[in-house]
mmCIF file of C-alpha atoms in Angstrom:
data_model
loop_
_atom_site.group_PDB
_atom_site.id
_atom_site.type_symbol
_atom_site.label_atom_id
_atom_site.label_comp_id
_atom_site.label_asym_id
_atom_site.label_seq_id
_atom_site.Cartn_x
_atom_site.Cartn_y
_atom_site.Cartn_z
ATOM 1 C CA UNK A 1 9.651 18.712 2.753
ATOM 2 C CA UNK A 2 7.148 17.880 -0.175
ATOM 3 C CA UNK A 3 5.155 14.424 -0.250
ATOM 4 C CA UNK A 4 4.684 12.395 -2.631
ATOM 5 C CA UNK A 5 2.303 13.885 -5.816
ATOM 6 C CA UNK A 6 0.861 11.865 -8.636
ATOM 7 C CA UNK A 7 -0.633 13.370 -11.717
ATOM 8 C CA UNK A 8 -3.455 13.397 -13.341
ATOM 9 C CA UNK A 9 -5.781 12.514 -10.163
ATOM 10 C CA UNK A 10 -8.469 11.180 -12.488
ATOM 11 C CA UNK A 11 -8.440 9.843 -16.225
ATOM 12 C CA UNK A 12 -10.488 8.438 -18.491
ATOM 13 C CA UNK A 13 -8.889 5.977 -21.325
ATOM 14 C CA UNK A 14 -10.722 3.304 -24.078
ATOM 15 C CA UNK A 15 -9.803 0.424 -24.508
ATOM 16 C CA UNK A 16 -6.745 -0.431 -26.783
ATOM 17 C CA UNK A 17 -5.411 3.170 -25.549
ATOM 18 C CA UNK A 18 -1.661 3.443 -24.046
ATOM 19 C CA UNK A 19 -1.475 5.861 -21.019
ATOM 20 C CA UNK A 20 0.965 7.875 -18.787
ATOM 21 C CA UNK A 21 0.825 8.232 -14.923
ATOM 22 C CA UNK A 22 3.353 10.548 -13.217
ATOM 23 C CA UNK A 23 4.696 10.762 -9.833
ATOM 24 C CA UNK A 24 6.667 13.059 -8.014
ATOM 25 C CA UNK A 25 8.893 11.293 -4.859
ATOM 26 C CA UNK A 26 9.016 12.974 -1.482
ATOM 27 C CA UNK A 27 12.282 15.391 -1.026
ATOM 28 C CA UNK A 28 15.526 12.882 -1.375
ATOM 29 C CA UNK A 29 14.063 10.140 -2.074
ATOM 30 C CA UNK A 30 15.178 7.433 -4.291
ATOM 31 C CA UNK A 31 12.909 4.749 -4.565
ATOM 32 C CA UNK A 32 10.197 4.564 -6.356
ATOM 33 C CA UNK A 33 7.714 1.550 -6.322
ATOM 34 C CA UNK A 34 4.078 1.292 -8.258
ATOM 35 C CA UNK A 35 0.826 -0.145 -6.935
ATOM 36 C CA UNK A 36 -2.662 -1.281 -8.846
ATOM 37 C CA UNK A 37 -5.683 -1.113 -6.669
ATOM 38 C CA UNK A 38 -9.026 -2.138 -8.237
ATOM 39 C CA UNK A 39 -12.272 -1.398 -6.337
ATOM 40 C CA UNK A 40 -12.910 -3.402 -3.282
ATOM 41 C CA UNK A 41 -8.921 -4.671 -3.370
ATOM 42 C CA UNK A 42 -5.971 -4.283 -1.389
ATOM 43 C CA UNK A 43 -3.593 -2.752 -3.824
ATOM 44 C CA UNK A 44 -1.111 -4.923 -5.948
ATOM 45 C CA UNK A 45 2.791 -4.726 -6.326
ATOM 46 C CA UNK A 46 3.453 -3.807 -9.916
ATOM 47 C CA UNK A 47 7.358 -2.725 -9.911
ATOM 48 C CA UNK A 48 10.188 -0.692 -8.613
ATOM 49 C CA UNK A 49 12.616 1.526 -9.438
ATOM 50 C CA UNK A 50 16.063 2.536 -7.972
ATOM 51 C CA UNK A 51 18.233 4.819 -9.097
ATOM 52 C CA UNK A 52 16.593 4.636 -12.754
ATOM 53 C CA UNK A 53 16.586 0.386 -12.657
ATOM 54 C CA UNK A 54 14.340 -1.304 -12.190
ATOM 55 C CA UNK A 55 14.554 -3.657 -9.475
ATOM 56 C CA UNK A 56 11.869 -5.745 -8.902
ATOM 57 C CA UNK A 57 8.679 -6.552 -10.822
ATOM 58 C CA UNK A 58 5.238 -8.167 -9.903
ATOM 59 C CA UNK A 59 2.974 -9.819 -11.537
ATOM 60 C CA UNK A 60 1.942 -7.966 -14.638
ATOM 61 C CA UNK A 61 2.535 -8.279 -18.135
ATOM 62 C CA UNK A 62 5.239 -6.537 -20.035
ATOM 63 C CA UNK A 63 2.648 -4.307 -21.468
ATOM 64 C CA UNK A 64 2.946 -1.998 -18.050
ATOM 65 C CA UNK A 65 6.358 -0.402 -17.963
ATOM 66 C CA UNK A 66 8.157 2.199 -16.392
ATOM 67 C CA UNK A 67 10.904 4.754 -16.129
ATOM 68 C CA UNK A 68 12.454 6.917 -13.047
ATOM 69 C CA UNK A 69 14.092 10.218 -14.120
ATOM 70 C CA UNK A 70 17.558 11.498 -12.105
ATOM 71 C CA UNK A 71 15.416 13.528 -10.387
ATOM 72 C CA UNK A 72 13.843 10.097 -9.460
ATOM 73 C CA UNK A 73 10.482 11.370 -10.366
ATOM 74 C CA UNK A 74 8.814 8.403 -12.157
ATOM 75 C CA UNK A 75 6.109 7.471 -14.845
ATOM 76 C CA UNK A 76 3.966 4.168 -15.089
ATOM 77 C CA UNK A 77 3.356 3.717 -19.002
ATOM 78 C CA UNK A 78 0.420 0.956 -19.871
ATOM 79 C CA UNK A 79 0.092 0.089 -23.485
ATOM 80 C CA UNK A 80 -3.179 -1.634 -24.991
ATOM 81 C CA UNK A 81 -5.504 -0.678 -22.525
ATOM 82 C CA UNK A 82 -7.997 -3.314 -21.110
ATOM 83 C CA UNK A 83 -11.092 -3.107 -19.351
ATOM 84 C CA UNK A 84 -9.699 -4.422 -16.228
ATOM 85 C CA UNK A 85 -6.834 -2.063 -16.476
ATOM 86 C CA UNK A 86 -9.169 0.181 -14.081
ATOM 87 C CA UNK A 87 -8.093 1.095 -11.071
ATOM 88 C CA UNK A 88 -6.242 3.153 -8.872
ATOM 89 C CA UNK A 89 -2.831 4.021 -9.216
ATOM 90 C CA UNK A 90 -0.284 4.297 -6.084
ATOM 91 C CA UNK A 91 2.589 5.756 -6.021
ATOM 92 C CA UNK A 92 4.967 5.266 -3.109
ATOM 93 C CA UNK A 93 8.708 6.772 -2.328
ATOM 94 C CA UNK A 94 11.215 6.059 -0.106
ATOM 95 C CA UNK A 95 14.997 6.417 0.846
ATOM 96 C CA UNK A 96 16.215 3.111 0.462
ATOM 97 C CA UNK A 97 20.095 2.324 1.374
ATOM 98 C CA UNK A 98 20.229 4.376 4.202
ATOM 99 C CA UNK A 99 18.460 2.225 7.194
ATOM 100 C CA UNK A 100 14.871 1.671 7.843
ATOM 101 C CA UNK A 101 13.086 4.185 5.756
ATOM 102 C CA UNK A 102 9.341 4.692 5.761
ATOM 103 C CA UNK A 103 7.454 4.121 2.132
ATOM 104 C CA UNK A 104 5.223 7.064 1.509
ATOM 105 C CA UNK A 105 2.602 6.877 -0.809
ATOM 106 C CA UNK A 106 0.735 9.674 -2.934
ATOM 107 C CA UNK A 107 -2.806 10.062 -3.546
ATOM 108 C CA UNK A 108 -3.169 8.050 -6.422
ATOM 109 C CA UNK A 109 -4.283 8.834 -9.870
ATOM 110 C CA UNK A 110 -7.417 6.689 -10.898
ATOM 111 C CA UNK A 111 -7.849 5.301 -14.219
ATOM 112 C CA UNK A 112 -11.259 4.125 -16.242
ATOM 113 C CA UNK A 113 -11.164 2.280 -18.893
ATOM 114 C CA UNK A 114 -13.866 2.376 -21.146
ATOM 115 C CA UNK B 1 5.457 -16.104 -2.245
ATOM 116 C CA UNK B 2 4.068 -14.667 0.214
ATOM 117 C CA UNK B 3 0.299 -14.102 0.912
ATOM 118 C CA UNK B 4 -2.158 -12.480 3.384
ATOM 119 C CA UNK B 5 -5.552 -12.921 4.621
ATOM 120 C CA UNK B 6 -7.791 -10.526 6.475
ATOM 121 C CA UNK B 7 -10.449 -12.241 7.733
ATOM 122 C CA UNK B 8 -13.202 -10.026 7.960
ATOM 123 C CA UNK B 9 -13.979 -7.538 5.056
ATOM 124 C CA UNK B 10 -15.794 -5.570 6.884
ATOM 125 C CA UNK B 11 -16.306 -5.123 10.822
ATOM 126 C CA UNK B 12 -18.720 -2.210 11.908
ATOM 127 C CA UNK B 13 -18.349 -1.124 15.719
ATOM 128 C CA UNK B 14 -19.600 1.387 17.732
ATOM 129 C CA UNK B 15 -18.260 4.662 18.874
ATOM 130 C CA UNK B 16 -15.694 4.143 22.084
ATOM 131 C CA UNK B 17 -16.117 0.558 21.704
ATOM 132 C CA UNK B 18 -12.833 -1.704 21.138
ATOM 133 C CA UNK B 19 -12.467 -3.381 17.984
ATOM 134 C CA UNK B 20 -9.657 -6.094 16.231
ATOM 135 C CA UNK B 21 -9.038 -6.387 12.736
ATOM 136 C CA UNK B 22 -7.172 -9.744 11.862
ATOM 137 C CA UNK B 23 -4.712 -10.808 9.346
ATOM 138 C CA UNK B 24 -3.091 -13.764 9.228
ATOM 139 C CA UNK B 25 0.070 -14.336 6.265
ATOM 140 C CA UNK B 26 1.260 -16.729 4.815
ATOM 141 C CA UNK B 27 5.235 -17.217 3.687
ATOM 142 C CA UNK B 28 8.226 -19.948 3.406
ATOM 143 C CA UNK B 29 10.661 -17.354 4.757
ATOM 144 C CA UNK B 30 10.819 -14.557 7.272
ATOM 145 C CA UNK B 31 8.639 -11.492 6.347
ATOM 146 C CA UNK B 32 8.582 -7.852 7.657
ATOM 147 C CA UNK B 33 4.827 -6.948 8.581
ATOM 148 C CA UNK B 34 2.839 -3.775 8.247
ATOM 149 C CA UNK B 35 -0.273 -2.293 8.825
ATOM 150 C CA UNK B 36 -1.689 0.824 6.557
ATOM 151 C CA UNK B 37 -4.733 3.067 6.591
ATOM 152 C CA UNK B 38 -6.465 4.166 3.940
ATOM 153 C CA UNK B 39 -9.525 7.110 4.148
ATOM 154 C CA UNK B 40 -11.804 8.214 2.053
ATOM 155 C CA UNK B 41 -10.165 9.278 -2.311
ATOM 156 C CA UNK B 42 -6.464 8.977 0.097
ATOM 157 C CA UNK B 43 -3.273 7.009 -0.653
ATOM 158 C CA UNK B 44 -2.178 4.641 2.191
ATOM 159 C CA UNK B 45 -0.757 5.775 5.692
ATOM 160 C CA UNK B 46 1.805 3.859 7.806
ATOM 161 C CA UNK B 47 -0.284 2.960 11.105
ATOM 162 C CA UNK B 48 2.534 0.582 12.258
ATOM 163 C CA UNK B 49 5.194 -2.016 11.347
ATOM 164 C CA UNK B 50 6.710 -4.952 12.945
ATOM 165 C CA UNK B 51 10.277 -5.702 12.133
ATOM 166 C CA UNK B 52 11.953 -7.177 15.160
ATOM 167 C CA UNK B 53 12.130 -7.274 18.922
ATOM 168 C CA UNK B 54 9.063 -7.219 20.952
ATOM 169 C CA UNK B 55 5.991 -8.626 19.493
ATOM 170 C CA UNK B 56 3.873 -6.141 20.426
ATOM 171 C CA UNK B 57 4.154 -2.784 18.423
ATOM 172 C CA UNK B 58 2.692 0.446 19.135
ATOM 173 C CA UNK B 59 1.569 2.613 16.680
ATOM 174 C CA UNK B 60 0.023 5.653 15.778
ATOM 175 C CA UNK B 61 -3.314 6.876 16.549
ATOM 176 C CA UNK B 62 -3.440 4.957 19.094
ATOM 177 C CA UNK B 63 -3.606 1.354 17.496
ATOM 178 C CA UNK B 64 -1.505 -1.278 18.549
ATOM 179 C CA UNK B 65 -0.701 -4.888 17.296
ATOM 180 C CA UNK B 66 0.848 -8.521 17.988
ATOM 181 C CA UNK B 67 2.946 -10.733 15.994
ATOM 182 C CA UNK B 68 2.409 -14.187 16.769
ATOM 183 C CA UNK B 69 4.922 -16.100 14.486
ATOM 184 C CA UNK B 70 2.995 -19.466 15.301
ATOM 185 C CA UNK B 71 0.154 -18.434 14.465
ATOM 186 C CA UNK B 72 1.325 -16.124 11.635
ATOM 187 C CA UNK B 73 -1.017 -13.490 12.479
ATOM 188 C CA UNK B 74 -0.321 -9.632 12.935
ATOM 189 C CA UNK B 75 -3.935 -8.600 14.343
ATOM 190 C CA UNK B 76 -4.703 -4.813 14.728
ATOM 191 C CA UNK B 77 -6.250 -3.175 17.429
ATOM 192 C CA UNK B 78 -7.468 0.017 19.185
ATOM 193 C CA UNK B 79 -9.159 -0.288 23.051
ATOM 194 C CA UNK B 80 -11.811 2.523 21.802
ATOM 195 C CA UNK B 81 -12.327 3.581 18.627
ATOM 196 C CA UNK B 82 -13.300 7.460 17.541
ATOM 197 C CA UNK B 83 -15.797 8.026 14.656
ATOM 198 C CA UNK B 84 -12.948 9.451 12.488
ATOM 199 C CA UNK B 85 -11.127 6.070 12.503
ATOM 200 C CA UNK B 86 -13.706 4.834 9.645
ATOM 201 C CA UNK B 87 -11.745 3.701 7.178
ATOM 202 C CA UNK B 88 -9.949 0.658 4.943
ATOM 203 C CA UNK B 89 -7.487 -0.764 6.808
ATOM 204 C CA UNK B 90 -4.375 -3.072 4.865
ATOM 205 C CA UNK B 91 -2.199 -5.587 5.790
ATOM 206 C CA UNK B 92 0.809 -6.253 4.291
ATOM 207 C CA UNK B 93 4.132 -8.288 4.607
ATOM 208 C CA UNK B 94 7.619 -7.493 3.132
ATOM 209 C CA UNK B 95 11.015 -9.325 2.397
ATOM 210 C CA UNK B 96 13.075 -5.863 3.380
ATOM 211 C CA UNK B 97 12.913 -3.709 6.168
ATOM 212 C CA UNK B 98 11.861 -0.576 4.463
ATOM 213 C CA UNK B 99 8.359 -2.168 3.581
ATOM 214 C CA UNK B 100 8.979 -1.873 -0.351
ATOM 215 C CA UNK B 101 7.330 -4.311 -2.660
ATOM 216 C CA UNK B 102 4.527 -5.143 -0.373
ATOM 217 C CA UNK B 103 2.103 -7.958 -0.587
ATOM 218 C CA UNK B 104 -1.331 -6.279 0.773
ATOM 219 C CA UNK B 105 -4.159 -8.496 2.210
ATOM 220 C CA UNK B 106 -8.236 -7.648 0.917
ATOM 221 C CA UNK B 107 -8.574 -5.258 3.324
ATOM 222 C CA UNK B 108 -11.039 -4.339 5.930
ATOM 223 C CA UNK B 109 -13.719 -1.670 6.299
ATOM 224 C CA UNK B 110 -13.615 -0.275 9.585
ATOM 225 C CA UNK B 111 -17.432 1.270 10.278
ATOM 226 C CA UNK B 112 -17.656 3.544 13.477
ATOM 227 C CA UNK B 113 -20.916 4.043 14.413
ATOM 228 C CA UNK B 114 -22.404 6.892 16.823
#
C-alpha cells in the first residue's frame, strides 16, 4: 500500500505566475482534501474533492482551484500568484463513505513566491 | 465556525520529563477533535482523535489526551517525553468523523532537551 505523494517537493514561482501542485492518494482512496500552511502556521483548509466534486471549500478566493482525476489523483491550480501565496502545500487522502477512515497526508510541496 | 487555540507556541521540556500541550476550541455545534504531529520538512501524522465514548483517548507514541466538553479543551500529553518527540504539534476539530476539512490551531513547538 502506497502513501500519499505530492509533486514537485519544492518550487519557485513570481508573482502574477499560475502554478500546478500534484498529488497522488494512498491505494483506494477517494478523498482528496488540500491544505495551505505558511511559516510559523497551523495549516489552513482550502477544499475537497470526492469522487471528482468538489465538496467543500474554505476560505480562499476563486483564484485557487482544483480537479481530482478517476484515478482520484488530484491537482491544486493557483492563478495570479501573490506574495503571500507562499507556503506549504498538504495534501491529504482518505476513504470516505466507508466508516471512520483515517486522513493521510503527503509531504507537501512548498511554494515561493517571488 | 469553528476555531482553536493552543495556548502556548512553544513549550521546551527536558528529556524524561512530562509535558502538556493545550488547546482549547471553540464551536456552536458538536465537533470531532484531533491531534497531529508534524517533524522536521514532514506532512502531518495522526497522534490521536477523539470522537465519542470515553473522554480520555490513548494514542500513539505514547501520548494521551482529555476532552473536557465544559471546558472545550482537548489537552495533549505524554508522562515522559524522549528527545525524538521534538516536534510541531496541531490541534484540530472536525464536523465528520473521518477528520476531513479540519480547522488546525497555531501550533506548538515541542523542544526536548538532554
Amino acid at each position: 500500500e502506497t502513501g500519499v505523494t505530492q509533486s514537485p517537493t519544492h518550487l519557485i514561482k513570481t508573482r502574477g505566475q499560475q502554478v500546478t501542485l500534484r498529488c497522488s492518494s494512498q491505494s483506494g482512496h477517494n478523498t482528496v482534501s488540500w491544505y495551505q500552511q505558511a511559516l510559523g502556521q497551523g495549516p489552513q483548509f482550502i477544499f475537497q474533492y470526492y469522487r471528482e466534486e468538489e465538496n467543500g471549500r474554505g476560505n480562499f478566493p476563486p483564484r485557487f482551484s482544483g480537479l481530482q482525476f478517476p484515478n482520484y489523483s488530484s491537482e491544486l491550480n493557483v492563478n495570479a500568484l501573490e506574495l503571500d501565496d507562499s507556503a506549504l502545500y498538504l495534501c491529504a487522502s482518505s476513504r470516505n463513505g466507508q466508516g471512520q477512515e483515517t486522513q493521510y497526508f503527503g509531504p507537501g510541496t512548498r511554494l515561493l513566491v517571488l | 465556525a469553528q476555531s482553536v487555540t493552543q495556548l502556548d507556541s512553544q513549550v521546551p521540556v527536558f528529556e524524561e520529563a512530562p509535558v502538556e500541550l493545550r488547546c482549547n476550541y471553540s464551536s456552536s455545534v458538536s465537533v470531532y477533535l484531533f491531534w497531529y504531529v508534524q517533524y522536521p520538512n514532514q506532512g502531518l501524522q495522526l497522534l490521536l482523535k477523539y470522537l465519542s465514548g470515553s473522554t480520555l483517548v490513548k494514542g500513539i507514541n505514547g501520548f494521551e489526551a482529555e476532552f473536557n466538553k465544559s471546558q472545550t479543551s482537548f489537552h495533549l500529553r505524554k508522562p515522559s517525553v524522549h528527545i525524538s518527540d521534538t516536534a510541531e504539534y496541531f490541534c484540530a476539530v472536525s464536523l465528520n468523523n473521518a477528520g476531513n476539512m479540519l480547522t488546525f490551531g497555531g501550533g506548538t513547538r515541542l523542544m526536548v532537551k538532554p
